[in-house]
Short mmCIF file of C-alpha atoms and ligand atoms in Angstrom, two decimals:
data_model
loop_
_atom_site.label_atom_id
_atom_site.label_comp_id
_atom_site.label_asym_id
_atom_site.label_seq_id
_atom_site.Cartn_x
_atom_site.Cartn_y
_atom_site.Cartn_z
CA ILE A 141 80.63 146.35 51.89
CA LEU A 142 81.49 142.76 52.74
CA GLY A 143 78.42 140.93 54.06
CA GLY A 144 79.19 137.26 53.51
CA VAL A 145 82.08 134.90 52.94
CA LEU A 146 81.35 131.71 51.01
CA PHE A 147 83.73 128.81 51.56
CA ASP A 148 84.38 125.76 49.45
CA LEU A 149 85.02 122.70 51.65
CA ASP A 150 87.52 120.24 50.19
CA GLY A 151 90.91 121.93 49.93
CA VAL A 152 89.78 125.10 51.71
CA ILE A 153 88.50 124.01 55.14
CA THR A 154 90.09 120.55 55.16
CA ASP A 155 91.83 118.14 52.82
CA THR A 156 89.32 115.41 52.17
CA ALA A 157 90.69 114.88 48.65
CA GLU A 158 92.92 112.10 50.02
CA LEU A 159 89.92 110.30 51.57
CA HIS A 160 87.94 110.65 48.34
CA TYR A 161 91.00 109.26 46.56
CA GLN A 162 91.23 106.22 48.84
CA ALA A 163 87.55 105.40 48.41
CA TRP A 164 87.68 105.77 44.61
CA LYS A 165 90.95 103.85 44.45
CA GLU A 166 89.42 100.78 46.11
CA LEU A 167 86.55 100.85 43.63
CA ALA A 168 88.85 101.35 40.63
CA ASP A 169 91.08 98.47 41.76
CA GLU A 170 88.05 96.21 42.08
CA LEU A 171 87.06 97.09 38.51
CA ASN A 172 90.64 96.80 37.26
CA ILE A 173 90.67 100.40 36.10
CA PRO A 174 93.91 102.41 36.40
CA PHE A 175 93.57 105.33 38.83
CA ASP A 176 96.23 107.38 40.61
CA ARG A 177 96.63 110.55 42.66
CA GLU A 178 97.42 112.61 39.59
CA TYR A 179 94.13 111.63 37.94
CA ASN A 180 92.40 112.27 41.29
CA GLU A 181 93.29 115.98 40.86
CA LYS A 182 90.75 116.12 38.01
CA LEU A 183 88.00 115.09 40.43
CA LYS A 184 88.40 118.08 42.74
CA GLY A 185 85.12 119.96 42.96
CA VAL A 186 83.46 117.47 40.59
CA ASP A 187 80.26 115.87 41.94
CA ARG A 188 80.01 112.16 42.75
CA MET A 189 78.43 110.80 39.56
CA ALA A 190 80.56 112.95 37.25
CA SER A 191 83.66 111.78 39.15
CA LEU A 192 82.65 108.13 38.70
CA LYS A 193 82.20 108.66 34.97
CA LEU A 194 85.63 110.27 34.67
CA ILE A 195 87.16 107.20 36.34
CA LEU A 196 85.20 104.68 34.24
CA LYS A 197 86.39 106.42 31.06
CA ASN A 198 89.76 104.70 31.62
CA GLY A 199 88.17 101.24 31.57
CA ASP A 200 86.58 99.46 28.64
CA ARG A 201 83.25 98.39 30.16
CA GLU A 202 79.89 100.05 29.72
CA PHE A 203 77.62 100.29 32.77
CA SER A 204 73.84 100.65 32.98
CA GLN A 205 72.32 103.54 34.93
CA ASP A 206 71.48 101.12 37.78
CA GLU A 207 75.05 99.87 37.91
CA LEU A 208 76.39 103.43 37.93
CA VAL A 209 74.18 104.30 40.90
CA LYS A 210 75.36 101.17 42.75
CA LEU A 211 79.02 101.96 42.10
CA ALA A 212 78.58 105.57 43.27
CA ASP A 213 76.81 104.30 46.42
CA GLN A 214 79.57 101.79 47.08
CA LYS A 215 82.22 104.52 46.90
CA ASN A 216 80.15 106.78 49.13
CA GLU A 217 79.67 104.10 51.80
CA ARG A 218 83.43 103.62 51.90
CA TYR A 219 84.01 107.38 51.94
CA LYS A 220 81.64 107.74 54.90
CA GLU A 221 83.61 105.06 56.78
CA LEU A 222 86.81 107.00 56.10
CA LEU A 223 85.16 110.22 57.33
CA GLU A 224 84.88 108.60 60.76
CA THR A 225 88.66 109.01 61.07
CA LEU A 226 88.33 112.79 60.65
CA THR A 227 88.92 115.00 63.74
CA PRO A 228 89.33 118.76 64.35
CA ASP A 229 93.05 118.18 63.74
CA ALA A 230 92.20 117.88 60.05
CA LEU A 231 91.14 121.55 59.82
CA LEU A 232 93.54 123.45 57.55
CA PRO A 233 95.74 126.01 59.34
CA GLY A 234 93.91 129.15 60.44
CA VAL A 235 90.39 128.04 59.52
CA ARG A 236 88.89 128.13 63.01
CA LYS A 237 90.56 131.44 63.78
CA LEU A 238 89.30 133.01 60.55
CA LEU A 239 85.74 131.74 61.07
CA LYS A 240 85.70 133.17 64.59
CA ALA A 241 87.15 136.50 63.49
CA LEU A 242 84.50 136.82 60.76
CA ARG A 243 81.76 136.10 63.27
CA ARG A 244 83.19 138.70 65.67
CA ASP A 245 83.08 141.25 62.85
CA GLY A 246 79.46 140.45 62.02
CA ILE A 247 80.31 138.97 58.64
CA LEU A 248 78.12 135.98 57.76
CA VAL A 249 79.67 132.69 56.70
CA ALA A 250 78.31 129.97 54.40
CA LEU A 251 79.53 126.72 52.92
CA ALA A 252 79.22 126.23 49.15
CA SER A 253 80.46 122.67 48.59
CA ALA A 254 79.56 120.11 45.93
CA SER A 255 79.73 117.42 48.60
CA ARG A 256 76.53 115.87 49.91
CA ASN A 257 78.61 114.78 52.90
CA ALA A 258 79.49 118.38 53.79
CA PRO A 259 77.34 118.57 56.96
CA THR A 260 78.99 115.38 58.29
CA VAL A 261 82.46 116.73 57.51
CA LEU A 262 81.73 120.03 59.34
CA ASP A 263 80.46 118.04 62.34
CA ARG A 264 83.56 115.84 62.43
CA LEU A 265 85.75 118.96 62.26
CA GLY A 266 83.77 120.61 65.05
CA VAL A 267 82.98 123.80 63.11
CA THR A 268 79.26 123.41 62.32
CA ASP A 269 78.39 126.16 64.81
CA LEU A 270 80.66 128.64 63.04
CA PHE A 271 78.63 128.48 59.80
CA ASP A 272 75.48 130.55 59.37
CA TYR A 273 74.34 128.50 56.37
CA VAL A 274 75.34 125.32 54.55
CA ALA A 275 74.17 125.10 50.93
CA ASP A 276 72.60 121.73 50.09
CA ALA A 277 74.68 120.15 47.33
CA GLY A 278 71.86 117.69 46.66
CA ALA A 279 69.47 120.52 45.81
CA VAL A 280 71.75 122.10 43.21
CA ALA A 281 70.98 121.28 39.57
CA LEU A 282 74.02 122.85 37.92
CA GLN A 283 77.45 121.99 39.23
CA LYS A 284 80.50 124.28 39.43
CA PRO A 285 81.62 126.07 37.20
CA ASP A 286 77.96 127.12 37.16
CA ALA A 287 77.21 129.86 39.72
CA GLU A 288 74.23 128.10 41.31
CA ILE A 289 75.79 126.78 44.55
CA PHE A 290 77.37 130.18 45.35
CA LEU A 291 74.15 132.06 44.57
CA ASN A 292 72.25 129.57 46.71
CA ALA A 293 74.74 130.10 49.58
CA ALA A 294 74.38 133.90 49.39
CA GLU A 295 70.60 133.57 49.34
CA GLY A 296 70.74 131.26 52.35
CA LEU A 297 72.63 133.96 54.25
CA GLY A 298 70.19 136.61 53.10
CA VAL A 299 73.13 138.62 51.73
CA HIS A 300 73.13 140.07 48.20
CA PRO A 301 75.63 138.18 45.98
CA LEU A 302 77.42 141.46 45.21
CA ARG A 303 78.26 141.71 48.90
CA CYS A 304 79.86 138.27 49.05
CA ILE A 305 83.33 136.94 48.40
CA GLY A 306 84.14 133.28 47.60
CA ILE A 307 87.11 131.11 48.58
CA GLU A 308 88.11 128.15 46.41
CA ASP A 309 90.97 125.77 45.68
CA ALA A 310 89.74 124.53 42.28
CA GLU A 311 89.59 126.44 39.00
CA ALA A 312 85.98 125.30 38.33
CA GLY A 313 85.04 126.82 41.68
CA VAL A 314 86.81 130.10 40.89
CA LEU A 315 84.82 130.33 37.64
CA ALA A 316 81.61 129.60 39.56
CA ILE A 317 82.36 132.43 42.00
CA HIS A 318 82.99 134.85 39.14
CA ARG A 319 79.79 133.82 37.37
CA ALA A 320 77.99 134.61 40.63
CA GLY A 321 79.47 138.14 40.34
CA MET A 322 81.81 137.80 43.31
CA PRO A 323 85.55 138.22 43.79
CA ALA A 324 87.38 134.89 44.12
CA VAL A 325 90.14 134.13 46.58
CA GLY A 326 92.26 131.15 45.54
CA ILE A 327 93.91 128.80 48.02
CA GLY A 328 96.85 128.09 45.72
CA THR A 329 99.06 129.92 43.26
CA GLU A 330 98.78 131.94 40.02
CA GLU A 331 99.70 128.73 38.22
CA THR A 332 97.11 126.44 39.79
CA LEU A 333 94.35 129.07 39.85
CA PRO A 334 95.06 131.58 37.06
CA ASP A 335 91.61 133.19 37.30
CA ALA A 336 91.48 133.88 41.04
CA ASP A 337 91.66 137.58 41.98
CA HIS A 338 93.96 136.94 44.95
CA HIS A 339 96.00 133.97 46.11
CA VAL A 340 97.02 132.72 49.54
CA ALA A 341 98.79 129.51 50.54
CA THR A 342 96.38 128.64 53.37
CA PRO A 343 93.36 130.20 55.11
CA ALA A 344 95.83 131.22 57.87
CA ASP A 345 96.88 134.07 55.55
CA LEU A 346 93.36 135.53 55.50
CA THR A 347 91.81 138.09 57.85
CA PRO A 348 88.45 139.87 57.81
CA ALA A 349 90.31 143.14 57.05
CA LEU A 350 92.02 141.64 53.99
CA LEU A 351 88.77 140.17 52.67
CA ARG A 352 87.04 143.56 53.17
CA GLU A 353 89.81 145.28 51.24
CA TRP A 354 89.56 142.79 48.35
CA MET A 355 85.79 143.19 48.31
CA GLU A 356 86.12 147.00 48.00
CA GLU A 357 88.56 146.90 45.11
CA PHE A 358 86.56 144.34 43.09
CA PRO A 359 85.06 145.98 40.00
C1 LIG B 617 83.68 117.94 46.24
C2 LIG B 617 84.97 117.16 46.07
O1 LIG B 617 83.80 118.81 47.30
O2 LIG B 617 82.61 117.05 46.50
C3 LIG B 617 84.81 116.10 45.00
O3 LIG B 617 86.03 118.05 45.72
C4 LIG B 617 83.61 115.22 45.34
O4 LIG B 617 85.98 115.33 44.91
C5 LIG B 617 82.37 116.09 45.48
O5 LIG B 617 83.40 114.26 44.30
C6 LIG B 617 81.11 115.29 45.83
O6 LIG B 617 81.25 114.74 47.11
P1 LIG B 617 80.24 113.73 47.75
O7 LIG B 617 80.63 113.70 49.21
O8 LIG B 617 78.87 114.28 47.55
O9 LIG B 617 80.41 112.41 47.07
MG1 LIG B 618 87.69 122.33 46.71
#
């Protein structure tokens, strides 16, 4: 029986990857480190400090822990400025409709994002009220592909993990969902997300009935 649906944020609810890219790009340019949209793909679902380290790998300087924290803060300040441009228009197709349909059916909804800015993003998109619980990325010790954030989200809903289904656009997130014991819906294709149990192009292709069906057939 489907009790809860756990959503990733970036790439599932909205496409903030481009804003993350712009903020990182400005920092990389300042440091004279090559960085492009293709490399940005590797940062999807990766937390802030780990993302910074992946970028700095392509430069030849070493940074102290203090410097790393400053650089991560600098990127985040810029990212927060960019978030001010976000409006409900940035919701991916079908998200609001799906969230409302789940609520109507009594299915609980949580956010399981690695982003510490997730609450701000939900506010800007105007969908905060449609979430029953938002997992705190800052309180999670082990990042995706570890199961922690999805288990935390299920716990926050008060729904057993085996009654939840997860929705992700990144392979690390799909692995995290599976490690939490849940079926994984991929926003993408067999090629981009080979481990997802089902694939759809956008959340507009999802309905509560379909998610229920996929929950039932999951081993
Ligand atoms: C994830 C994004 O959702 O959040 C990553 O896919 C990002 O690109 C991560 O690095 C952390 O985000 P934030 O907002 O805490 O810096
Ligand atoms: Mg994502």
